mmCIF file of C-alpha atoms in Angstrom:
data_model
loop_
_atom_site.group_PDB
_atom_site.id
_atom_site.type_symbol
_atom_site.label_atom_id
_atom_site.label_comp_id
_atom_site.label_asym_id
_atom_site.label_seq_id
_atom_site.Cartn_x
_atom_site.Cartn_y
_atom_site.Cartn_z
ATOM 1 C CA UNK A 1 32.656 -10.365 -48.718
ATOM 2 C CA UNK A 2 30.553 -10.651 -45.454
ATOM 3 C CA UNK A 3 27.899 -12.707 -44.681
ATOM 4 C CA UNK A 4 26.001 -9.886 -44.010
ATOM 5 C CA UNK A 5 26.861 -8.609 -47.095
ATOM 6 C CA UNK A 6 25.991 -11.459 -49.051
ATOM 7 C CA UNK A 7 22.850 -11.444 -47.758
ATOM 8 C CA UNK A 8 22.255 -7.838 -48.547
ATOM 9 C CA UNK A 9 23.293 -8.323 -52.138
ATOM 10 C CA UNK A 10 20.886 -11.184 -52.439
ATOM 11 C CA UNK A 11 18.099 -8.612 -50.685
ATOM 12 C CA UNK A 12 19.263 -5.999 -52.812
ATOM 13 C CA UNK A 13 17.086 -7.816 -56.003
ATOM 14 C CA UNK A 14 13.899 -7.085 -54.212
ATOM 15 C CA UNK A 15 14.602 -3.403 -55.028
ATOM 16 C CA UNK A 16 17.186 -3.573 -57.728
ATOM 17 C CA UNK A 17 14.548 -2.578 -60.512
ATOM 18 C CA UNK A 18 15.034 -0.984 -63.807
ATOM 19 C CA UNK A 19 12.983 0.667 -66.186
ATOM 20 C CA UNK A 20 12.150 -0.754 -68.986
ATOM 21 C CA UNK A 21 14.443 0.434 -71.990
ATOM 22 C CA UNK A 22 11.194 0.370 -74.472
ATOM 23 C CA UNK A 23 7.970 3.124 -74.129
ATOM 24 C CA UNK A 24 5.790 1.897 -72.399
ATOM 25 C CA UNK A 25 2.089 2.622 -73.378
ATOM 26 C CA UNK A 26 -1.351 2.171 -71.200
ATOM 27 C CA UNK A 27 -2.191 -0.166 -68.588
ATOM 28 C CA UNK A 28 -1.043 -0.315 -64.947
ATOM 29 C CA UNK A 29 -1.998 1.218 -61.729
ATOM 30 C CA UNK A 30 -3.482 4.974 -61.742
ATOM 31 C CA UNK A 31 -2.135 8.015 -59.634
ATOM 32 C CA UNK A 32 -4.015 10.529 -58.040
ATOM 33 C CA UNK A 33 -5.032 14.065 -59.469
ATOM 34 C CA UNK A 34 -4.576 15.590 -62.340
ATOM 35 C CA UNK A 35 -6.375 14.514 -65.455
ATOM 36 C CA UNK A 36 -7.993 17.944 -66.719
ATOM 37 C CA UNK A 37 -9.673 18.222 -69.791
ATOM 38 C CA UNK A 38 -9.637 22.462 -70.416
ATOM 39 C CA UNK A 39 -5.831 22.771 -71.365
ATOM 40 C CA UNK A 40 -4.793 20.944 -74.349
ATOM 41 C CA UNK A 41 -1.862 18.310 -74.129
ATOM 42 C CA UNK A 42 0.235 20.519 -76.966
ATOM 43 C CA UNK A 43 -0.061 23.583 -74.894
ATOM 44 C CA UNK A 44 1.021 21.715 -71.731
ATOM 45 C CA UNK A 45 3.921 19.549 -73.598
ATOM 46 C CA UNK A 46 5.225 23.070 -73.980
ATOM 47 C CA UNK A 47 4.394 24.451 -70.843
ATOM 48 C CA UNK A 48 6.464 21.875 -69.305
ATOM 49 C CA UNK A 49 9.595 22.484 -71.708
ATOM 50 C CA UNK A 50 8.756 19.176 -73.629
ATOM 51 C CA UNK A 51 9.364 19.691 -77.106
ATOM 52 C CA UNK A 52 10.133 17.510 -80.517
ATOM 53 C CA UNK A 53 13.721 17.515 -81.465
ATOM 54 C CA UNK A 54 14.611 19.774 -77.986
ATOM 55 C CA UNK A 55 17.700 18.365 -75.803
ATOM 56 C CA UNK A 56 18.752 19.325 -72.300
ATOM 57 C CA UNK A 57 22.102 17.868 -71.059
ATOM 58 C CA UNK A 58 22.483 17.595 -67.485
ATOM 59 C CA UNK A 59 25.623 16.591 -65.162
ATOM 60 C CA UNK A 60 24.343 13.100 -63.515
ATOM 61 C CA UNK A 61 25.376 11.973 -60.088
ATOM 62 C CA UNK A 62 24.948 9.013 -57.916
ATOM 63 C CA UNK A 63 26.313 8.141 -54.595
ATOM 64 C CA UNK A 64 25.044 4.910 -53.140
ATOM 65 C CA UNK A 65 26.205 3.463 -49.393
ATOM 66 C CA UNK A 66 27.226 -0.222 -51.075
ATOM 67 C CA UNK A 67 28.813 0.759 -54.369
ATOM 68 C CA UNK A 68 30.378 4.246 -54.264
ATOM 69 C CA UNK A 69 29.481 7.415 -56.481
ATOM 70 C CA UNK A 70 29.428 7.008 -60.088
ATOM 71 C CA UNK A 71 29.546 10.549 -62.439
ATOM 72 C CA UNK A 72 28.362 10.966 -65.860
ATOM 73 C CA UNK A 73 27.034 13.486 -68.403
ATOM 74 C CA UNK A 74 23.133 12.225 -69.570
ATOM 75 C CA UNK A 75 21.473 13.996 -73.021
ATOM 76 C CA UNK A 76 17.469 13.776 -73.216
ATOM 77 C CA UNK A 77 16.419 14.500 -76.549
ATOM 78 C CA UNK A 78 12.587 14.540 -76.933
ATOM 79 C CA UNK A 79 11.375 13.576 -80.256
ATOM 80 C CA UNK A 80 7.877 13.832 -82.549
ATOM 81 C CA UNK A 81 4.709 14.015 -80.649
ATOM 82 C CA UNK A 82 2.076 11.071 -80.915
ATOM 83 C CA UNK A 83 -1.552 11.220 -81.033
ATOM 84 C CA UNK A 84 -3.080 7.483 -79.346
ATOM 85 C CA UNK A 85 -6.450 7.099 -77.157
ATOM 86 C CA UNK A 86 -6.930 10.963 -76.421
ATOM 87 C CA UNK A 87 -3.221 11.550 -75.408
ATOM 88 C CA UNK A 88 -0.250 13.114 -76.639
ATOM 89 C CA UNK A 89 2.792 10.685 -76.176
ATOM 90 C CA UNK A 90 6.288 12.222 -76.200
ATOM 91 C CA UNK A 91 9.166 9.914 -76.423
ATOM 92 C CA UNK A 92 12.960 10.435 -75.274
ATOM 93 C CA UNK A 93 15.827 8.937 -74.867
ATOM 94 C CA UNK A 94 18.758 9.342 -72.256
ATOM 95 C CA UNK A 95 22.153 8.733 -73.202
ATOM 96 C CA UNK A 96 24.340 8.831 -70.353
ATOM 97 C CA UNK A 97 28.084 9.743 -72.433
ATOM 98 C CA UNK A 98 30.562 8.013 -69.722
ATOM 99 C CA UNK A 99 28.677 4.430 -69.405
ATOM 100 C CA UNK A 100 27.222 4.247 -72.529
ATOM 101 C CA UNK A 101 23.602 3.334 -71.308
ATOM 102 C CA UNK A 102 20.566 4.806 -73.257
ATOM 103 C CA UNK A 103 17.299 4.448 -71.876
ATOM 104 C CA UNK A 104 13.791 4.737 -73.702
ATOM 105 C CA UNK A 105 10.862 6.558 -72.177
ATOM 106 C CA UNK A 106 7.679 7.971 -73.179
ATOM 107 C CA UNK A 107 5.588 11.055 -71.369
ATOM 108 C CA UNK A 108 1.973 10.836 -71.857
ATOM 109 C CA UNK A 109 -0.235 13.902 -71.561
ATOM 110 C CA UNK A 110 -3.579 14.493 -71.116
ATOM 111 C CA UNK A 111 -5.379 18.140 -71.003
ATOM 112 C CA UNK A 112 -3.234 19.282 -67.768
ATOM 113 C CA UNK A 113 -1.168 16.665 -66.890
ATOM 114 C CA UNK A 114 1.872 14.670 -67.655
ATOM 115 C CA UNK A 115 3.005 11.143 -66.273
ATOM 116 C CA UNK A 116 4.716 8.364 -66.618
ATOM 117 C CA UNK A 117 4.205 4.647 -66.977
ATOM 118 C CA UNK A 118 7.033 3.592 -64.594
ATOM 119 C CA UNK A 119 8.277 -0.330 -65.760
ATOM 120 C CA UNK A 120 10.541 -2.252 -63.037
ATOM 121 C CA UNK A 121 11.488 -6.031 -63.411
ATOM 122 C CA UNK A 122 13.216 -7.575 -60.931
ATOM 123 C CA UNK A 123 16.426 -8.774 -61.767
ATOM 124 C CA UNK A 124 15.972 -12.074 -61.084
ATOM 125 C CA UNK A 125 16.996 -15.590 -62.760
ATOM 126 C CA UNK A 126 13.370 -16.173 -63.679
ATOM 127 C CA UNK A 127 12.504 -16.824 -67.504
ATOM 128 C CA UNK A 128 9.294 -14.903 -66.049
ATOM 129 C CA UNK A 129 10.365 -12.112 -63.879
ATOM 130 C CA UNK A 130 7.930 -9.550 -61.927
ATOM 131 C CA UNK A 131 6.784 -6.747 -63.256
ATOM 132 C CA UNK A 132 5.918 -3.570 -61.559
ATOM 133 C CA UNK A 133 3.909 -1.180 -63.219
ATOM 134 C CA UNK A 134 3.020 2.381 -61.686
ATOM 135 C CA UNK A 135 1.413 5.259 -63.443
ATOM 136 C CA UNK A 136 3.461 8.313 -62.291
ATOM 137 C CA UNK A 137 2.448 12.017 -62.245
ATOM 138 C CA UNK A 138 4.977 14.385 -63.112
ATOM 139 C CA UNK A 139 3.444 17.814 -63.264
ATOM 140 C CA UNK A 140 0.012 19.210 -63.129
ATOM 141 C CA UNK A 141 -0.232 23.083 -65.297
ATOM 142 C CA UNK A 142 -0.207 25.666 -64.319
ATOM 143 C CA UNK A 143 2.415 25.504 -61.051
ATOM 144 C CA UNK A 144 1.681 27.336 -58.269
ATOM 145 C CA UNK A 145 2.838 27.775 -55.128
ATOM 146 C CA UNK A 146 0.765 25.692 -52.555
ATOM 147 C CA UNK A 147 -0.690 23.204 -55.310
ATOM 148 C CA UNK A 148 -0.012 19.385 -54.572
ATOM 149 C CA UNK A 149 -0.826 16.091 -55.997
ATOM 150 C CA UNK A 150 -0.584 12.481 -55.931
ATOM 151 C CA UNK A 151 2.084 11.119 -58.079
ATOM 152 C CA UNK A 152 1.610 7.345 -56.827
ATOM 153 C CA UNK A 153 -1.531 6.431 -55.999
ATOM 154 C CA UNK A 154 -2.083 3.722 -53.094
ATOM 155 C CA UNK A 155 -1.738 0.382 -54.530
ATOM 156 C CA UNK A 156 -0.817 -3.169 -53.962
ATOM 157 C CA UNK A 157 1.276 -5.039 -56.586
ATOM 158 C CA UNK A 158 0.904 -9.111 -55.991
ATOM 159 C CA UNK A 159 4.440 -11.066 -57.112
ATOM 160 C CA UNK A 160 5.417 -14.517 -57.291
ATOM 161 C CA UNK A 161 9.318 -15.433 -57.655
ATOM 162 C CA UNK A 162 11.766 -16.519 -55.896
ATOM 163 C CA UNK A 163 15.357 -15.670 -55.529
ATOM 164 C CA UNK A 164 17.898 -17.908 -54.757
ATOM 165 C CA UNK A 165 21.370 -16.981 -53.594
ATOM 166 C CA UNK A 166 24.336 -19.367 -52.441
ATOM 167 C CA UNK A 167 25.530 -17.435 -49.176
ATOM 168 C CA UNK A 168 28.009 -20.995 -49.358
ATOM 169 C CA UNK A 169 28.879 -24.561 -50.432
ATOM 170 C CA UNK A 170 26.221 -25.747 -48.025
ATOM 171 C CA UNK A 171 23.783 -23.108 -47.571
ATOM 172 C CA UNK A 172 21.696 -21.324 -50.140
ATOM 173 C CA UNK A 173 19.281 -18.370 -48.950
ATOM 174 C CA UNK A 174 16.174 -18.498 -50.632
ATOM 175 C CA UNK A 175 13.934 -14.764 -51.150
ATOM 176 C CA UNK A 176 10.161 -15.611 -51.853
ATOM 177 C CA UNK A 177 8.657 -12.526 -53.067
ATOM 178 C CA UNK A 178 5.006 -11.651 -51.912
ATOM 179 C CA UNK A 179 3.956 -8.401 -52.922
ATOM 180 C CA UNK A 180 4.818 -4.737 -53.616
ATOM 181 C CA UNK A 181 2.998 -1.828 -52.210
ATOM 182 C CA UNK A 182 2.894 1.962 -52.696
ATOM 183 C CA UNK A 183 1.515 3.342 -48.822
ATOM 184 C CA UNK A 184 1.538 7.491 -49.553
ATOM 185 C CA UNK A 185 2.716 9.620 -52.283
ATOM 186 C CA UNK A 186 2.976 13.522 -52.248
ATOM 187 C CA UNK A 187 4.095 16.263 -54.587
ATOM 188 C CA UNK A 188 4.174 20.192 -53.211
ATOM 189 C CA UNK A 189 5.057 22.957 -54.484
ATOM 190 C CA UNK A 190 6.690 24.889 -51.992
ATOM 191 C CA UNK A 191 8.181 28.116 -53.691
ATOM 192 C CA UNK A 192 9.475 29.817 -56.724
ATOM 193 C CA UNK A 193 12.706 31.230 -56.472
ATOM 194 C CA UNK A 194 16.423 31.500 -58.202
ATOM 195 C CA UNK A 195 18.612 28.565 -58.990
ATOM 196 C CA UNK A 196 21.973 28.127 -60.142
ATOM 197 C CA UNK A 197 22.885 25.298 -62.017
ATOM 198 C CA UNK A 198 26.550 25.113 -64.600
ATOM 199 C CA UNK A 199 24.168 26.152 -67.569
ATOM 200 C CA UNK A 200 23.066 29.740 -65.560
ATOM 201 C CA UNK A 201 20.342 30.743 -62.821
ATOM 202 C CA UNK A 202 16.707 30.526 -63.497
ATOM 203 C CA UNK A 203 13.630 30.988 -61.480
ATOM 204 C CA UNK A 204 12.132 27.508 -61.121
ATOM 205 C CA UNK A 205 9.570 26.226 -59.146
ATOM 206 C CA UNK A 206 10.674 24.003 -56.298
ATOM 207 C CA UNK A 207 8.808 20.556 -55.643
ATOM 208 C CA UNK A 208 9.305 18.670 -52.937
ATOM 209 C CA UNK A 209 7.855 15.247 -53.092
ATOM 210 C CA UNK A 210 7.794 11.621 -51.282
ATOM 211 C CA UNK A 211 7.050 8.376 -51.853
ATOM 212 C CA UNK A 212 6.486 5.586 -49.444
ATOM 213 C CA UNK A 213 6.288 1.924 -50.564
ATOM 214 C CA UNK A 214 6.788 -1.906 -49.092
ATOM 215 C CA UNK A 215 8.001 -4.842 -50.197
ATOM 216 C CA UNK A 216 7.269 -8.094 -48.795
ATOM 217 C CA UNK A 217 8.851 -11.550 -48.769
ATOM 218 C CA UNK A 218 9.633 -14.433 -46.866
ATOM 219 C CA UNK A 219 13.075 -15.868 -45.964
ATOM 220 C CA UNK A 220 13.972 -19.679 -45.749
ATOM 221 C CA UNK A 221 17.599 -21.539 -46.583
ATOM 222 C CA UNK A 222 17.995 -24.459 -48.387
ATOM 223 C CA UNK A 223 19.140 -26.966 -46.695
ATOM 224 C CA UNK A 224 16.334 -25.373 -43.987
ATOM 225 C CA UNK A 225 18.375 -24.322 -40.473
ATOM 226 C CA UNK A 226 21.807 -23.828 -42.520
ATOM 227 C CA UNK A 227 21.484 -20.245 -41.332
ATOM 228 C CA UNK A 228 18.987 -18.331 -38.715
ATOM 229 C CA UNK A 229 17.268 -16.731 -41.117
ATOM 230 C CA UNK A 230 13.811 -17.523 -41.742
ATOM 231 C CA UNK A 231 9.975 -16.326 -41.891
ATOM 232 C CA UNK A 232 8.028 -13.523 -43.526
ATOM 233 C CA UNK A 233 9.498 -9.941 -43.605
ATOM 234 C CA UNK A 234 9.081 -6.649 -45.300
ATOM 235 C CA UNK A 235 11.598 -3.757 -46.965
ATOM 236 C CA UNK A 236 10.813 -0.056 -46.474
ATOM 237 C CA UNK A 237 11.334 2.072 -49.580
ATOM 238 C CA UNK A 238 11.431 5.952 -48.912
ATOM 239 C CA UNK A 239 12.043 8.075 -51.296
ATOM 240 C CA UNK A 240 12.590 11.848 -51.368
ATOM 241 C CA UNK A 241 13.055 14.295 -54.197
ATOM 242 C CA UNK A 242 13.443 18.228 -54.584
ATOM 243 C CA UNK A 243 12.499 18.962 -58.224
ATOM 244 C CA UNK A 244 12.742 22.418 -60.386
ATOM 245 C CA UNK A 245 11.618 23.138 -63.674
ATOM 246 C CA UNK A 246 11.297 26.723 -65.194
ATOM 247 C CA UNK A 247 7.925 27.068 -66.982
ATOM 248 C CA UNK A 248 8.125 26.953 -70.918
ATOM 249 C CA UNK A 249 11.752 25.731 -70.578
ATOM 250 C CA UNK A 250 12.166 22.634 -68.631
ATOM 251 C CA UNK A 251 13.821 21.012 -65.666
ATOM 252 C CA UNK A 252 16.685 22.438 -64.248
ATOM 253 C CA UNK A 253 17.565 20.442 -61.612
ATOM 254 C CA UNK A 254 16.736 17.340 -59.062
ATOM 255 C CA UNK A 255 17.881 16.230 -55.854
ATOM 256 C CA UNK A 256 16.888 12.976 -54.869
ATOM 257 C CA UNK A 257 17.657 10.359 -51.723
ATOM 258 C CA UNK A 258 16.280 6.640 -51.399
ATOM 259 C CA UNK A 259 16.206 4.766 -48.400
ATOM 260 C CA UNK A 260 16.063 1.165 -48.577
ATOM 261 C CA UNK A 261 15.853 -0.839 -45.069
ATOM 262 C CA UNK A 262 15.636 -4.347 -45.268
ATOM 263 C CA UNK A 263 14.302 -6.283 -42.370
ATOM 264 C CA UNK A 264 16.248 -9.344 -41.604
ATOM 265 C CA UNK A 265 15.142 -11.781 -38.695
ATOM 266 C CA UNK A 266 17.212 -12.190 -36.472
ATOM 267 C CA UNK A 267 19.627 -10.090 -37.808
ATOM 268 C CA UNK A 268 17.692 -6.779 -37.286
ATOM 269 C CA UNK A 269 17.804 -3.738 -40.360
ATOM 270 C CA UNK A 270 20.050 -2.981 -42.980
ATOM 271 C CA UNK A 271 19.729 0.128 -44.559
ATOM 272 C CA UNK A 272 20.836 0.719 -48.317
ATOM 273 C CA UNK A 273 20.727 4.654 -49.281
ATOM 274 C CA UNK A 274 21.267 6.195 -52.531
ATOM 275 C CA UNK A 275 21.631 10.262 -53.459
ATOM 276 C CA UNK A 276 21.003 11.413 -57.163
ATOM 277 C CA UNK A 277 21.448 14.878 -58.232
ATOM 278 C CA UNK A 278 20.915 16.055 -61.658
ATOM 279 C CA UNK A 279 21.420 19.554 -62.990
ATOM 280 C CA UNK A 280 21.176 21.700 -66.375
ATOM 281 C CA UNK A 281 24.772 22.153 -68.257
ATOM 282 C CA UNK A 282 22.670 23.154 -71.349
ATOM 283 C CA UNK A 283 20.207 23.118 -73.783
ATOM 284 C CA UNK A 284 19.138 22.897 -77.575
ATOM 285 C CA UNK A 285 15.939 24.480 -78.883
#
């Protein structure tokens, strides 16, 4: 492996989060819009095709630039609806057939909208690792064409760990993480129109959204002047996503694309990009 590889890999941790395999209720920061109080969270669980005891299974694919494209089939099977603090919580599972993984999440709803608590933790060697928390918004009823909202509100997240990574025998590159921040976050709906996905063609509405975050650190080797590498730097997170989801049914499809570019004095940018795409082979209920 490359040096400059090695170095990526060890960069790589900054923004190789995971959600949290347990639902995750309350706290963190807040997004922007949404919140109504004239629809209740039943009517707009159903609305937005989230049902007890309903499963979609969808053909799951990701293609990243450092580790190739891995396929799978992924079930989400929504289960009882719980009342807690004036919301509706809706948990699901995804169990993705080929690797095996299964991953816990809950939807919250309240009046009009549904979100997300979003749960990273850095994969670090901490006993105490980060944790990023962001309040997501997924949908806002009813869609329309033209409406927009704020999925990620502005925020800064403050961290304190430190990665350490042995590029060799006599040099170890140390990453001191500062902080995590979301800059801008949109959601638009741009149009309704027909999709085709393996279970059939629907008319969906299509929603483009992007979100724009930072995270900064500082770089420094151990024993210090091993390498060139050294002082405070930043990592640009873009991501993009097309979304569809038929009205009283559910999502149909989603197209996504991350960018990652890590700064690296005086090595310049690396970029790390990763394309998701997720579509409908069929549903239960």
């Amino acid at each position: 492996m490359t040096r400059v590889s090695l170095i990526l890999l060890a960069l790589a941790v900054v923004f190789g989060c995971k959600k949290s395999t347990a639902p995750e209720e309350g706290g963190g920061g807040g997004g922007g819009g949404g919140g109504g109080s004239t629809a209740s969270p039943e009517s707009t669980a159903v609305y937005f095709g989230i049902t007890p005891d309903s499963s979609f299974v969808y053909w799951d694919s990701t293609t990243s630039s450092s580790s190739g494209t891995a396929l799978d089939t992924v079930q989400t099977i929504f289960y009882t609806y719980i009342t807690s603090g004036g919301e509706l919580l809706v948990p699901h599972v995804d169990t993705f057939f080929t690797s095996g993984r299964t991953l816990k999440d809950t939807f919250h709803i309240k009046g009009d909208t549904v979100y997300q608590y979003i749960t990273m933790v850095l994969d670090t060697t901490n006993p105490s690792p980060d944790t990023i928390r962001l309040r997501y918004i997924f949908g806002i009823k009813p869609l329309d064409i033209g409406k927009s909202w704020i999925p990620l509100s502005p925020q800064t997240q403050r961290l304190n760990d430190t990665i350490k990574y042995p590029l060799m025998a006599t040099c170890t590159l140390g990453v001191r993480l500062d902080s995590f921040k979301v800059d801008s976050s949109y959601a638009y709906i741009m149009d309704s129109l027909s999709v085709s996905v393996p279970a059939g063609t629907f008319r969906a509405y299509k929603i483009r959204g992007k979100t724009h975050a930072r995270v900064f650190y500082g770089l420094f080797t151990i024993p210090t002047g091993c390498l060139p590498i050294s002082g405070d730097t930043f990592a640009t997170l873009d991501t993009y996503d097309t979304t569809y989801i038929k009205p009283y049914y559910g999502v149909v499809l989603t197209q996504a694309k991350d960018s990652t570019v890590f700064n690296i004095p005086p090595m310049g940018s690396q970029i790390e990009t990763t394309r998701r795409y997720r579509a409908l082979t069929g549903k239960r209920r």
